[in-house]
């Protein structure tokens, strides 16, 4: 087993990996940018290495600096987390070339599934269902997105498939490079704009076209595969509650799942992983027809060759620590359980708490977190990357924390999540907590009928209730009083007895 692991990431996922390592008796190394000098993951690591000045947004993408850090600290393995370098085949190869273990799949597997167009071809050969579409390879299109494949071929394919269609970037994810096209006259603009966005985001302007599925469900299967040929799935996650193609609420088991459908989709997920000789943890994502018939159709969407943001809900119902198993698999251990051993225990839901304003086009809310108090209750877990006094900067994703609720039934899990969100106090930045609670309270969510379009359509004009919580009024008074004292810079000893300036006054409700 490894004695020291470097974590090539930041925020809540870096902290999550550190906690798993600590329980396994493994020392951890954090890397950080200048903007993250005071970040929580830096404070919690056993060692920390500065890898980048401004621009801070690029620091965690600097392969050379990360390799230098692992050599300097003597770590035997690198865990990439998710995002940043986690799905870069060249990074996985550089780690191996440095004589260090990459906690993840092989560079070949990452490369094979990194291009959605190449992945479609592999899945077709493996017999995994695909959405009807036209997907020329990145090589055919060239780096600039044009080559031997002419735009006329895309027009012909769209006519053959039938409108509406979706133009998608061949590389990357996160909703970038995606355009819905309802008529032929809009296709050229969609191709051009999707290519520009994909080139900027992923360095690859290649695109493809798929039939637009109307109001589908987004269901993914968690994969675990060891180095000894054992590949299995750890059940599914429902990820249909999205805004702008970004997941905000996930749950497991999926409310639409039947035993027969789970068996079919699970077999397809395992076949997809085996098609690229996949090793370690990964996720196969599917779109599922809105039609609720017993023979419901599902289609391969993509494979994420890394850990997912929403992995904690799978841990909650399976009893498995996925991060620990990532580490064990990378160290050469064999999975000691089979597919038949995997059973769901209860129901789990995850909500992503962002520093953003849902009433203002989900714009990030940048600034210092003046106070953060997490909910505490049986069956509630919070994976946070930001705490009191820490900054939410413009350089990175504004995810503050993930809240996970686990209960015996789905109804109980929803109620527990709502209570946990109500008990989560975050002051200093705007969050999406009220928005999440309203989505959870909707009739569609209660019925398990949320599709990928539901949130964008049903909450397009959402605005928060105007009732001001007492905690906010107290915090505002505290902030104003503190600012006034600092401005006057008085030396009056009476200030020392001002209860507003006492540190324990920050413990709202406990002062």
XYZ file of N, CA, C and O in Angstrom, residues 180-351:
688
model
N -29.113 23.139 -29.185
C -30.342 22.515 -29.670
C -30.741 23.183 -30.977
O -30.763 24.417 -31.075
N -31.034 22.379 -31.988
C -31.397 22.900 -33.310
C -32.757 22.330 -33.700
O -32.928 21.114 -33.819
N -33.720 23.217 -33.924
C -35.089 22.780 -34.227
C -35.416 22.812 -35.715
O -36.439 22.262 -36.126
N -34.562 23.448 -36.530
C -34.852 23.550 -37.961
C -33.540 23.700 -38.725
O -32.526 24.143 -38.172
N -33.569 23.352 -39.989
C -32.359 23.335 -40.814
C -31.721 24.714 -40.913
O -30.495 24.834 -40.959
N -32.520 25.767 -40.925
C -31.977 27.113 -41.093
C -31.112 27.552 -39.906
O -30.329 28.492 -40.028
N -31.238 26.856 -38.775
C -30.455 27.229 -37.587
C -29.228 26.346 -37.393
O -28.427 26.594 -36.487
N -29.054 25.337 -38.241
C -27.985 24.363 -38.009
C -26.596 24.960 -38.206
O -25.680 24.694 -37.416
N -26.404 25.774 -39.247
C -25.070 26.305 -39.515
C -24.569 27.172 -38.354
O -23.421 27.049 -37.918
N -25.437 28.044 -37.856
C -25.044 28.871 -36.720
C -24.716 28.017 -35.508
O -23.773 28.321 -34.750
N -25.479 26.953 -35.307
C -25.236 26.069 -34.163
C -23.898 25.352 -34.300
O -23.142 25.228 -33.322
N -23.578 24.886 -35.502
C -22.288 24.233 -35.731
C -21.133 25.195 -35.460
O -20.163 24.852 -34.775
N -21.243 26.399 -35.969
C -20.161 27.380 -35.826
C -19.955 27.772 -34.363
O -18.818 27.823 -33.871
N -21.045 28.074 -33.669
C -20.913 28.534 -32.275
C -20.474 27.398 -31.353
O -19.678 27.611 -30.429
N -20.959 26.179 -31.612
C -20.542 25.036 -30.795
C -19.057 24.761 -30.985
O -18.347 24.436 -30.029
N -18.574 24.881 -32.212
C -17.148 24.668 -32.479
C -16.282 25.710 -31.763
O -15.246 25.372 -31.186
N -16.716 26.958 -31.813
C -15.942 28.013 -31.152
C -15.862 27.761 -29.645
O -14.789 27.876 -29.035
N -16.982 27.423 -29.051
C -17.005 27.176 -27.613
C -16.187 25.944 -27.246
O -15.466 25.939 -26.247
N -16.284 24.889 -28.058
C -15.535 23.662 -27.790
C -14.037 23.883 -27.929
O -13.243 23.371 -27.133
N -13.640 24.651 -28.929
C -12.218 24.945 -29.118
C -11.659 25.721 -27.927
O -10.561 25.421 -27.435
N -12.427 26.676 -27.451
C -11.976 27.478 -26.315
C -11.920 26.652 -25.040
O -10.983 26.781 -24.233
N -12.907 25.774 -24.829
C -12.998 25.021 -23.580
C -12.100 23.797 -23.560
O -11.523 23.451 -22.531
N -11.976 23.103 -24.709
C -11.311 21.797 -24.720
C -10.125 21.696 -25.667
O -9.452 20.666 -25.711
N -9.901 22.747 -26.475
C -8.824 22.667 -27.450
C -9.138 21.751 -28.604
O -8.247 21.333 -29.343
N -10.396 21.400 -28.775
C -10.832 20.507 -29.850
C -12.199 20.977 -30.314
O -13.178 20.931 -29.567
N -12.283 21.455 -31.548
C -13.532 22.025 -32.066
C -14.426 20.989 -32.733
O -15.452 21.341 -33.310
N -14.064 19.719 -32.658
C -14.863 18.681 -33.312
C -16.243 18.568 -32.663
O -16.383 18.662 -31.444
N -17.246 18.362 -33.502
C -18.622 18.237 -33.031
C -19.294 17.046 -33.702
O -18.778 16.484 -34.667
N -20.429 16.680 -33.156
C -21.263 15.650 -33.790
C -22.725 16.010 -33.570
O -23.046 16.961 -32.844
N -23.622 15.273 -34.212
C -25.056 15.564 -34.160
C -25.801 14.328 -33.682
O -25.516 13.212 -34.118
N -26.733 14.539 -32.755
C -27.583 13.459 -32.265
C -29.049 13.891 -32.321
O -29.362 15.084 -32.261
N -29.920 12.912 -32.401
C -31.350 13.168 -32.282
C -31.635 13.718 -30.894
O -31.121 13.218 -29.896
N -32.408 14.782 -30.807
C -32.770 15.345 -29.521
C -33.880 14.503 -28.896
O -34.981 14.387 -29.451
N -33.579 13.909 -27.755
C -34.596 13.158 -27.030
C -35.425 14.143 -26.213
O -34.879 14.976 -25.482
N -36.727 14.057 -26.338
C -37.616 14.998 -25.662
C -37.823 14.553 -24.219
O -38.284 13.455 -23.950
N -37.423 15.419 -23.299
C -37.616 15.213 -21.865
C -37.154 13.831 -21.397
O -37.923 13.071 -20.810
N -35.884 13.483 -21.642
C -35.396 12.186 -21.159
C -34.982 12.255 -19.689
O -34.893 13.336 -19.095
N -34.732 11.085 -19.121
C -34.101 10.995 -17.806
C -32.607 10.758 -18.012
O -32.186 10.163 -19.002
N -31.825 11.243 -17.061
C -30.374 11.061 -17.094
C -30.023 10.098 -15.951
O -30.139 10.450 -14.776
N -29.612 8.896 -16.319
C -29.297 7.852 -15.335
C -27.889 7.336 -15.602
O -27.545 7.037 -16.748
N -27.078 7.244 -14.552
C -25.707 6.772 -14.703
C -25.454 5.576 -13.796
O -26.101 5.425 -12.752
N -24.502 4.738 -14.213
C -24.124 3.562 -13.423
C -22.679 3.689 -12.971
O -21.787 3.994 -13.765
N -22.477 3.468 -11.675
C -21.139 3.495 -11.096
C -20.417 2.188 -11.399
O -20.940 1.101 -11.138
N -19.222 2.287 -11.949
C -18.416 1.122 -12.309
C -17.222 1.005 -11.366
O -16.597 1.998 -11.005
N -16.905 -0.247 -10.978
C -15.651 -0.562 -10.299
C -15.013 -1.721 -11.060
O -15.683 -2.714 -11.361
N -13.738 -1.595 -11.367
C -13.028 -2.663 -12.086
C -11.608 -2.755 -11.549
O -10.918 -1.734 -11.428
N -11.175 -3.977 -11.217
C -9.818 -4.139 -10.696
C -8.858 -4.582 -11.799
O -9.245 -4.744 -12.965
N -7.608 -4.790 -11.422
C -6.575 -5.171 -12.387
C -6.576 -6.660 -12.705
O -5.754 -7.126 -13.489
N -7.525 -7.394 -12.118
C -7.564 -8.841 -12.279
C -8.741 -9.306 -13.131
O -9.097 -10.486 -13.109
N -9.359 -8.375 -13.857
C -10.429 -8.734 -14.775
C -11.823 -8.706 -14.188
O -12.784 -9.100 -14.851
N -11.971 -8.243 -12.960
C -13.294 -8.168 -12.329
C -13.911 -6.788 -12.560
O -13.335 -5.766 -12.160
N -15.055 -6.757 -13.220
C -15.754 -5.512 -13.510
C -17.204 -5.643 -13.073
O -17.872 -6.626 -13.419
N -17.693 -4.685 -12.311
C -19.083 -4.717 -11.849
C -19.613 -3.296 -11.711
O -18.854 -2.333 -11.788
N -20.917 -3.190 -11.514
C -21.503 -1.868 -11.278
C -22.037 -1.807 -9.850
O -22.430 -2.822 -9.270
N -22.004 -0.598 -9.290
C -22.512 -0.362 -7.932
C -23.808 0.441 -8.062
O -23.931 1.569 -7.563
N -24.745 -0.145 -8.824
C -26.081 0.415 -8.997
C -26.050 1.756 -9.727
O -25.033 2.159 -10.263
N -27.217 2.411 -9.740
C -27.392 3.588 -10.587
C -27.639 4.842 -9.755
O -27.917 4.778 -8.555
N -27.541 5.984 -10.441
C -27.884 7.281 -9.851
C -28.775 8.040 -10.827
O -28.491 8.090 -12.026
N -29.820 8.623 -10.323
C -30.708 9.483 -11.110
C -30.172 10.909 -11.055
O -30.008 11.478 -9.965
N -29.885 11.489 -12.227
C -29.247 12.813 -12.292
C -30.031 13.772 -13.176
O -29.468 14.644 -13.827
N -31.345 13.612 -13.232
C -32.145 14.401 -14.168
C -32.396 15.831 -13.716
O -32.728 16.689 -14.536
N -32.274 16.105 -12.428
C -32.489 17.465 -11.928
C -31.263 18.306 -12.270
O -30.263 18.296 -11.559
N -31.365 19.025 -13.376
C -30.233 19.778 -13.914
C -30.675 21.191 -14.272
O -31.841 21.428 -14.578
N -29.710 22.089 -14.251
C -29.950 23.404 -14.822
C -28.817 23.658 -15.824
O -27.659 23.506 -15.516
N -29.216 23.937 -17.045
C -28.268 24.166 -18.148
C -27.300 22.995 -18.298
O -26.098 23.184 -18.423
N -27.830 21.803 -18.266
C -27.053 20.573 -18.436
C -26.095 20.307 -17.272
O -25.235 19.439 -17.373
N -26.212 21.033 -16.175
C -25.388 20.822 -14.992
C -26.255 20.205 -13.898
O -27.305 20.739 -13.543
N -25.791 19.085 -13.348
C -26.549 18.412 -12.296
C -26.563 19.251 -11.021
O -25.558 19.842 -10.649
N -27.706 19.281 -10.351
C -27.787 19.979 -9.070
C -28.323 19.076 -7.954
O -28.010 19.282 -6.789
N -29.141 18.080 -8.322
C -29.656 17.120 -7.346
C -29.532 15.726 -7.957
O -29.935 15.508 -9.103
N -28.972 14.800 -7.187
C -28.856 13.404 -7.630
C -29.424 12.492 -6.547
O -29.410 12.850 -5.358
N -29.906 11.335 -6.955
C -30.430 10.383 -5.978
C -30.218 8.954 -6.441
O -29.994 8.689 -7.624
N -30.266 8.049 -5.491
C -30.173 6.625 -5.771
C -30.927 5.853 -4.704
O -30.880 6.238 -3.534
N -31.663 4.805 -5.104
C -31.890 4.327 -6.465
C -32.726 5.312 -7.279
O -33.383 6.177 -6.722
N -32.686 5.138 -8.595
C -33.495 5.968 -9.475
C -34.962 5.617 -9.280
O -35.327 4.445 -9.261
N -35.848 6.613 -9.134
C -37.271 6.324 -8.938
C -37.947 5.669 -10.135
O -39.035 5.112 -9.991
N -37.327 5.728 -11.308
C -37.953 5.104 -12.471
C -37.475 3.665 -12.703
O -37.937 2.976 -13.603
N -36.533 3.209 -11.864
C -35.891 1.930 -12.119
C -36.772 0.747 -11.725
O -37.430 0.752 -10.685
N -36.777 -0.272 -12.600
C -37.359 -1.577 -12.296
C -36.221 -2.594 -12.263
O -35.111 -2.318 -12.731
N -36.497 -3.770 -11.726
C -35.457 -4.804 -11.681
C -34.994 -5.165 -13.085
O -33.798 -5.337 -13.338
N -35.951 -5.241 -14.025
C -35.602 -5.622 -15.397
C -34.768 -4.531 -16.066
O -33.773 -4.820 -16.745
N -35.164 -3.276 -15.887
C -34.428 -2.178 -16.508
C -33.035 -2.059 -15.896
O -32.053 -1.836 -16.617
N -32.919 -2.230 -14.581
C -31.600 -2.170 -13.944
C -30.691 -3.276 -14.482
O -29.501 -3.041 -14.727
N -31.236 -4.441 -14.682
C -30.430 -5.543 -15.200
C -29.924 -5.230 -16.603
O -28.741 -5.438 -16.917
N -30.809 -4.700 -17.462
C -30.411 -4.383 -18.834
C -29.369 -3.268 -18.871
O -28.355 -3.370 -19.568
N -29.622 -2.203 -18.115
C -28.703 -1.071 -18.127
C -27.383 -1.426 -17.442
O -26.306 -1.002 -17.883
N -27.445 -2.198 -16.375
C -26.225 -2.610 -15.691
C -25.333 -3.449 -16.574
O -24.106 -3.271 -16.607
N -25.935 -4.372 -17.319
C -25.164 -5.201 -18.257
C -24.516 -4.342 -19.331
O -23.356 -4.562 -19.712
N -25.252 -3.354 -19.837
C -24.706 -2.459 -20.864
C -23.556 -1.631 -20.299
O -22.549 -1.403 -20.979
N -23.690 -1.174 -19.059
C -22.637 -0.369 -18.435
C -21.359 -1.180 -18.263
O -20.254 -0.694 -18.547
N -21.494 -2.404 -17.796
C -20.319 -3.262 -17.617
C -19.680 -3.580 -18.971
O -18.452 -3.573 -19.112
N -20.518 -3.825 -19.996
C -19.990 -4.092 -21.339
C -19.224 -2.881 -21.874
O -18.182 -3.028 -22.520
N -19.733 -1.680 -21.599
C -19.056 -0.462 -22.049
C -17.685 -0.333 -21.402
O -16.696 0.015 -22.056
N -17.593 -0.618 -20.108
C -16.311 -0.527 -19.411
C -15.331 -1.573 -19.926
O -14.143 -1.292 -20.132
N -15.812 -2.764 -20.141
C -14.933 -3.839 -20.618
C -14.441 -3.570 -22.042
O -13.368 -4.046 -22.440
N -15.215 -2.815 -22.808
C -14.835 -2.541 -24.193
C -13.535 -1.761 -24.287
O -12.860 -1.802 -25.319
N -13.169 -1.058 -23.208
C -11.918 -0.285 -23.213
C -10.952 -0.799 -22.148
O -10.017 -0.095 -21.751
N -11.197 -2.026 -21.665
C -10.343 -2.627 -20.624
C -10.199 -1.691 -19.430
O -9.099 -1.442 -18.923
N -11.310 -1.189 -18.971
C -11.320 -0.161 -17.930
C -10.911 -0.730 -16.574
O -11.334 -1.824 -16.194
N -10.094 0.034 -15.843
C -9.674 -0.316 -14.486
C -9.869 0.905 -13.587
O -9.569 2.018 -13.974
N -10.364 0.682 -12.372
C -10.620 1.679 -11.339
C -12.087 2.105 -11.368
O -12.934 1.401 -11.918
N -12.405 3.245 -10.774
C -13.788 3.715 -10.704
C -14.103 4.578 -11.920
O -13.286 5.384 -12.358
N -15.294 4.423 -12.452
C -15.747 5.217 -13.589
C -17.262 5.221 -13.626
O -17.920 4.558 -12.813
N -17.819 5.958 -14.554
C -19.272 6.083 -14.644
C -19.727 6.013 -16.091
O -19.163 6.689 -16.954
N -20.727 5.183 -16.336
C -21.365 5.115 -17.653
C -22.690 5.858 -17.563
O -23.544 5.524 -16.739
N -22.863 6.876 -18.407
C -24.053 7.703 -18.369
C -24.988 7.370 -19.522
O -24.545 7.168 -20.659
N -26.273 7.324 -19.205
C -27.306 6.992 -20.186
C -28.402 8.044 -20.187
O -28.651 8.707 -19.171
N -29.063 8.189 -21.328
C -30.335 8.889 -21.411
C -31.432 7.843 -21.530
O -31.284 6.855 -22.267
N -32.537 8.055 -20.820
C -33.637 7.090 -20.774
C -34.900 7.774 -21.263
O -35.212 8.898 -20.845
N -35.630 7.098 -22.143
C -36.875 7.649 -22.683
C -37.838 8.054 -21.573
O -37.915 7.389 -20.527
N -38.596 9.113 -21.809
C -39.624 9.530 -20.861
C -40.780 8.535 -20.835
O -41.513 8.445 -19.852
N -40.955 7.772 -21.915
C -42.015 6.771 -21.996
C -41.842 5.758 -20.866
O -40.786 5.135 -20.714
N -42.875 5.579 -20.053
C -42.783 4.735 -18.867
C -43.180 3.288 -19.131
O -43.550 2.563 -18.211
N -43.111 2.828 -20.362
C -43.485 1.446 -20.665
C -42.446 0.486 -20.099
O -41.294 0.862 -19.865
N -42.815 -0.783 -19.871
C -41.864 -1.765 -19.329
C -40.622 -1.941 -20.198
O -39.550 -2.275 -19.691
N -40.752 -1.714 -21.504
C -39.623 -1.877 -22.421
C -38.937 -0.543 -22.706
O -38.461 -0.299 -23.808
N -38.905 0.302 -21.728
C -38.336 1.654 -21.847
C -36.955 1.608 -22.491
O -36.104 0.803 -22.122
N -36.709 2.494 -23.464
C -35.423 2.526 -24.165
C -34.408 3.373 -23.397
O -34.756 4.350 -22.746
N -33.153 3.006 -23.501
C -32.066 3.807 -22.940
C -30.931 3.842 -23.948
O -30.798 2.957 -24.800
N -30.096 4.899 -23.849
C -29.050 5.124 -24.832
C -27.767 5.587 -24.143
O -27.800 6.399 -23.212
N -26.640 5.111 -24.606
C -25.345 5.543 -24.090
C -25.161 7.032 -24.344
O -25.402 7.526 -25.437
N -24.719 7.764 -23.307
C -24.444 9.189 -23.430
C -22.938 9.444 -23.448
O -22.405 10.035 -24.379
N -22.250 8.990 -22.399
C -20.804 9.163 -22.318
C -20.268 8.348 -21.154
O -21.034 7.836 -20.327
N -18.944 8.241 -21.101
C -18.295 7.633 -19.950
C -17.400 8.671 -19.297
O -16.624 9.347 -19.966
N -17.524 8.797 -17.977
C -16.628 9.652 -17.210
C -15.554 8.767 -16.598
O -15.843 7.924 -15.749
N -14.323 8.967 -17.032
C -13.214 8.098 -16.620
C -12.574 8.617 -15.331
O -11.364 8.837 -15.258
N -13.407 8.781 -14.313
C -12.965 9.374 -13.049
C -14.057 9.166 -12.019
O -15.113 8.617 -12.295
N -13.796 9.637 -10.819
C -14.810 9.684 -9.776
C -15.803 10.794 -10.104
O -15.436 11.811 -10.694
N -17.061 10.613 -9.696
C -18.084 11.620 -9.945
C -18.325 12.483 -8.715
O -18.132 12.048 -7.573
N -18.792 13.695 -8.952
C -19.163 14.585 -7.856
C -20.167 13.897 -6.929
O -20.097 14.010 -5.708
N -21.090 13.150 -7.515
C -22.199 12.573 -6.765
C -21.912 11.187 -6.187
O -22.833 10.479 -5.766
N -20.648 10.793 -6.120
C -20.327 9.455 -5.625
C -20.781 9.184 -4.191
O -21.032 8.023 -3.830
N -20.925 10.207 -3.287
C -21.317 9.888 -1.912
C -22.660 9.187 -1.758
O -22.844 8.413 -0.814
N -23.616 9.438 -2.655
C -24.911 8.768 -2.478
C -24.792 7.277 -2.768
O -25.480 6.459 -2.152
N -23.907 6.910 -3.692
C -23.655 5.485 -3.932
C -22.995 4.862 -2.716
O -23.317 3.731 -2.327
N -22.079 5.594 -2.093
C -21.451 5.104 -0.869
C -22.488 4.894 0.230
O -22.431 3.914 0.982
N -23.460 5.798 0.306
C -24.465 5.725 1.367
C -25.316 4.464 1.265
O -25.591 3.805 2.272
N -25.736 4.115 0.056
C -26.642 2.960 -0.069
C -25.906 1.632 -0.216
O -26.485 0.576 0.021
N -24.639 1.670 -0.608
C -23.891 0.422 -0.823
C -23.006 0.045 0.354
O -22.633 -1.127 0.504
N -22.649 1.031 1.167
C -21.728 0.762 2.268
C -20.275 0.705 1.843
O -19.400 0.386 2.655
N -19.991 1.023 0.573
C -18.626 0.994 0.064
C -18.029 2.395 0.070
O -18.716 3.367 -0.256
N -16.762 2.494 0.425
C -16.029 3.750 0.308
C -15.320 3.728 -1.042
O -14.310 3.058 -1.227
N -15.867 4.458 -2.005
C -15.350 4.400 -3.375
C -13.941 4.955 -3.496
O -13.148 4.479 -4.306
N -13.611 5.967 -2.708
C -12.259 6.529 -2.773
C -11.245 5.511 -2.255
O -10.185 5.314 -2.847
N -11.575 4.849 -1.167
C -10.670 3.824 -0.656
C -10.491 2.700 -1.669
O -9.385 2.166 -1.843
N -11.579 2.340 -2.345
C -11.448 1.274 -3.344
C -10.661 1.732 -4.563
O -9.968 0.938 -5.199
N -10.756 3.004 -4.909
C -9.885 3.526 -5.964
C -8.419 3.319 -5.596
O -7.607 2.884 -6.429
N -8.083 3.642 -4.367
C -6.700 3.520 -3.905
C -6.276 2.056 -3.858
O -5.173 1.702 -4.303
N -7.140 1.195 -3.338
C -6.804 -0.225 -3.239
C -6.623 -0.857 -4.614
O -5.708 -1.652 -4.830
N -7.506 -0.497 -5.535
C -7.393 -1.043 -6.896
C -6.085 -0.594 -7.536
O -5.386 -1.378 -8.175
N -5.752 0.683 -7.363
C -4.503 1.201 -7.928
C -3.290 0.511 -7.322
O -2.246 0.378 -7.967
N -3.427 0.049 -6.074
C -2.333 -0.659 -5.406
C -2.293 -2.138 -5.774
O -1.422 -2.873 -5.291
N -3.238 -2.571 -6.615
C -3.222 -3.940 -7.107
C -4.141 -4.907 -6.396
O -4.138 -6.114 -6.699
N -4.971 -4.419 -5.476
C -5.857 -5.322 -4.744
C -7.007 -5.803 -5.631
O -7.428 -5.125 -6.562
N -7.516 -6.971 -5.296
C -8.626 -7.587 -6.020
C -9.946 -7.251 -5.317
O -10.011 -7.222 -4.080
N -10.996 -6.989 -6.097
C -12.317 -6.767 -5.499
C -12.770 -8.038 -4.804
O -12.831 -9.102 -5.445
N -13.121 -7.987 -3.512
C -13.498 -9.201 -2.785
C -14.981 -9.529 -2.858
O -15.454 -10.445 -2.196
N -15.740 -8.767 -3.647
C -17.173 -8.999 -3.761
C -17.557 -9.135 -5.226
O -16.790 -8.749 -6.128
N -18.743 -9.677 -5.481
C -19.232 -9.882 -6.844
C -20.462 -9.010 -7.077
O -20.950 -8.332 -6.158
N -20.979 -9.061 -8.299
C -22.172 -8.278 -8.617
C -23.344 -8.655 -7.723
O -24.120 -7.795 -7.278
N -23.476 -9.931 -7.412
C -24.597 -10.378 -6.582
C -24.518 -9.868 -5.150
O -25.524 -9.869 -4.437
N -23.344 -9.444 -4.733
C -23.179 -8.926 -3.369
C -23.617 -7.472 -3.229
O -23.767 -6.975 -2.098
N -23.798 -6.776 -4.348
C -24.146 -5.350 -4.313
C -25.654 -5.206 -4.090
O -26.455 -5.653 -4.898
N -26.026 -4.575 -3.001
C -27.425 -4.362 -2.653
C -27.632 -2.924 -2.190
O -26.765 -2.347 -1.529
N -28.786 -2.363 -2.530
C -29.119 -1.008 -2.081
C -29.737 -1.063 -0.689
O -30.630 -1.874 -0.426
N -29.246 -0.198 0.172
C -29.779 -0.085 1.530
C -30.372 1.312 1.694
O -29.655 2.283 1.911
N -31.684 1.397 1.569
C -32.351 2.676 1.720
C -32.247 3.554 0.491
O -32.047 3.077 -0.634
N -32.369 4.854 0.712
C -32.385 5.836 -0.380
C -31.510 7.017 0.015
O -31.484 7.429 1.182
N -30.790 7.563 -0.953
C -29.891 8.683 -0.679
C -30.061 9.770 -1.727
O -30.292 9.479 -2.907
N -29.951 11.023 -1.292
C -30.068 12.197 -2.164
C -28.890 13.122 -1.895
O -28.455 13.271 -0.750
N -28.364 13.732 -2.957
C -27.317 14.737 -2.822
C -27.768 16.041 -3.455
O -28.332 16.052 -4.554
N -27.526 17.144 -2.754
C -27.760 18.480 -3.305
C -26.436 19.228 -3.355
O -25.665 19.205 -2.393
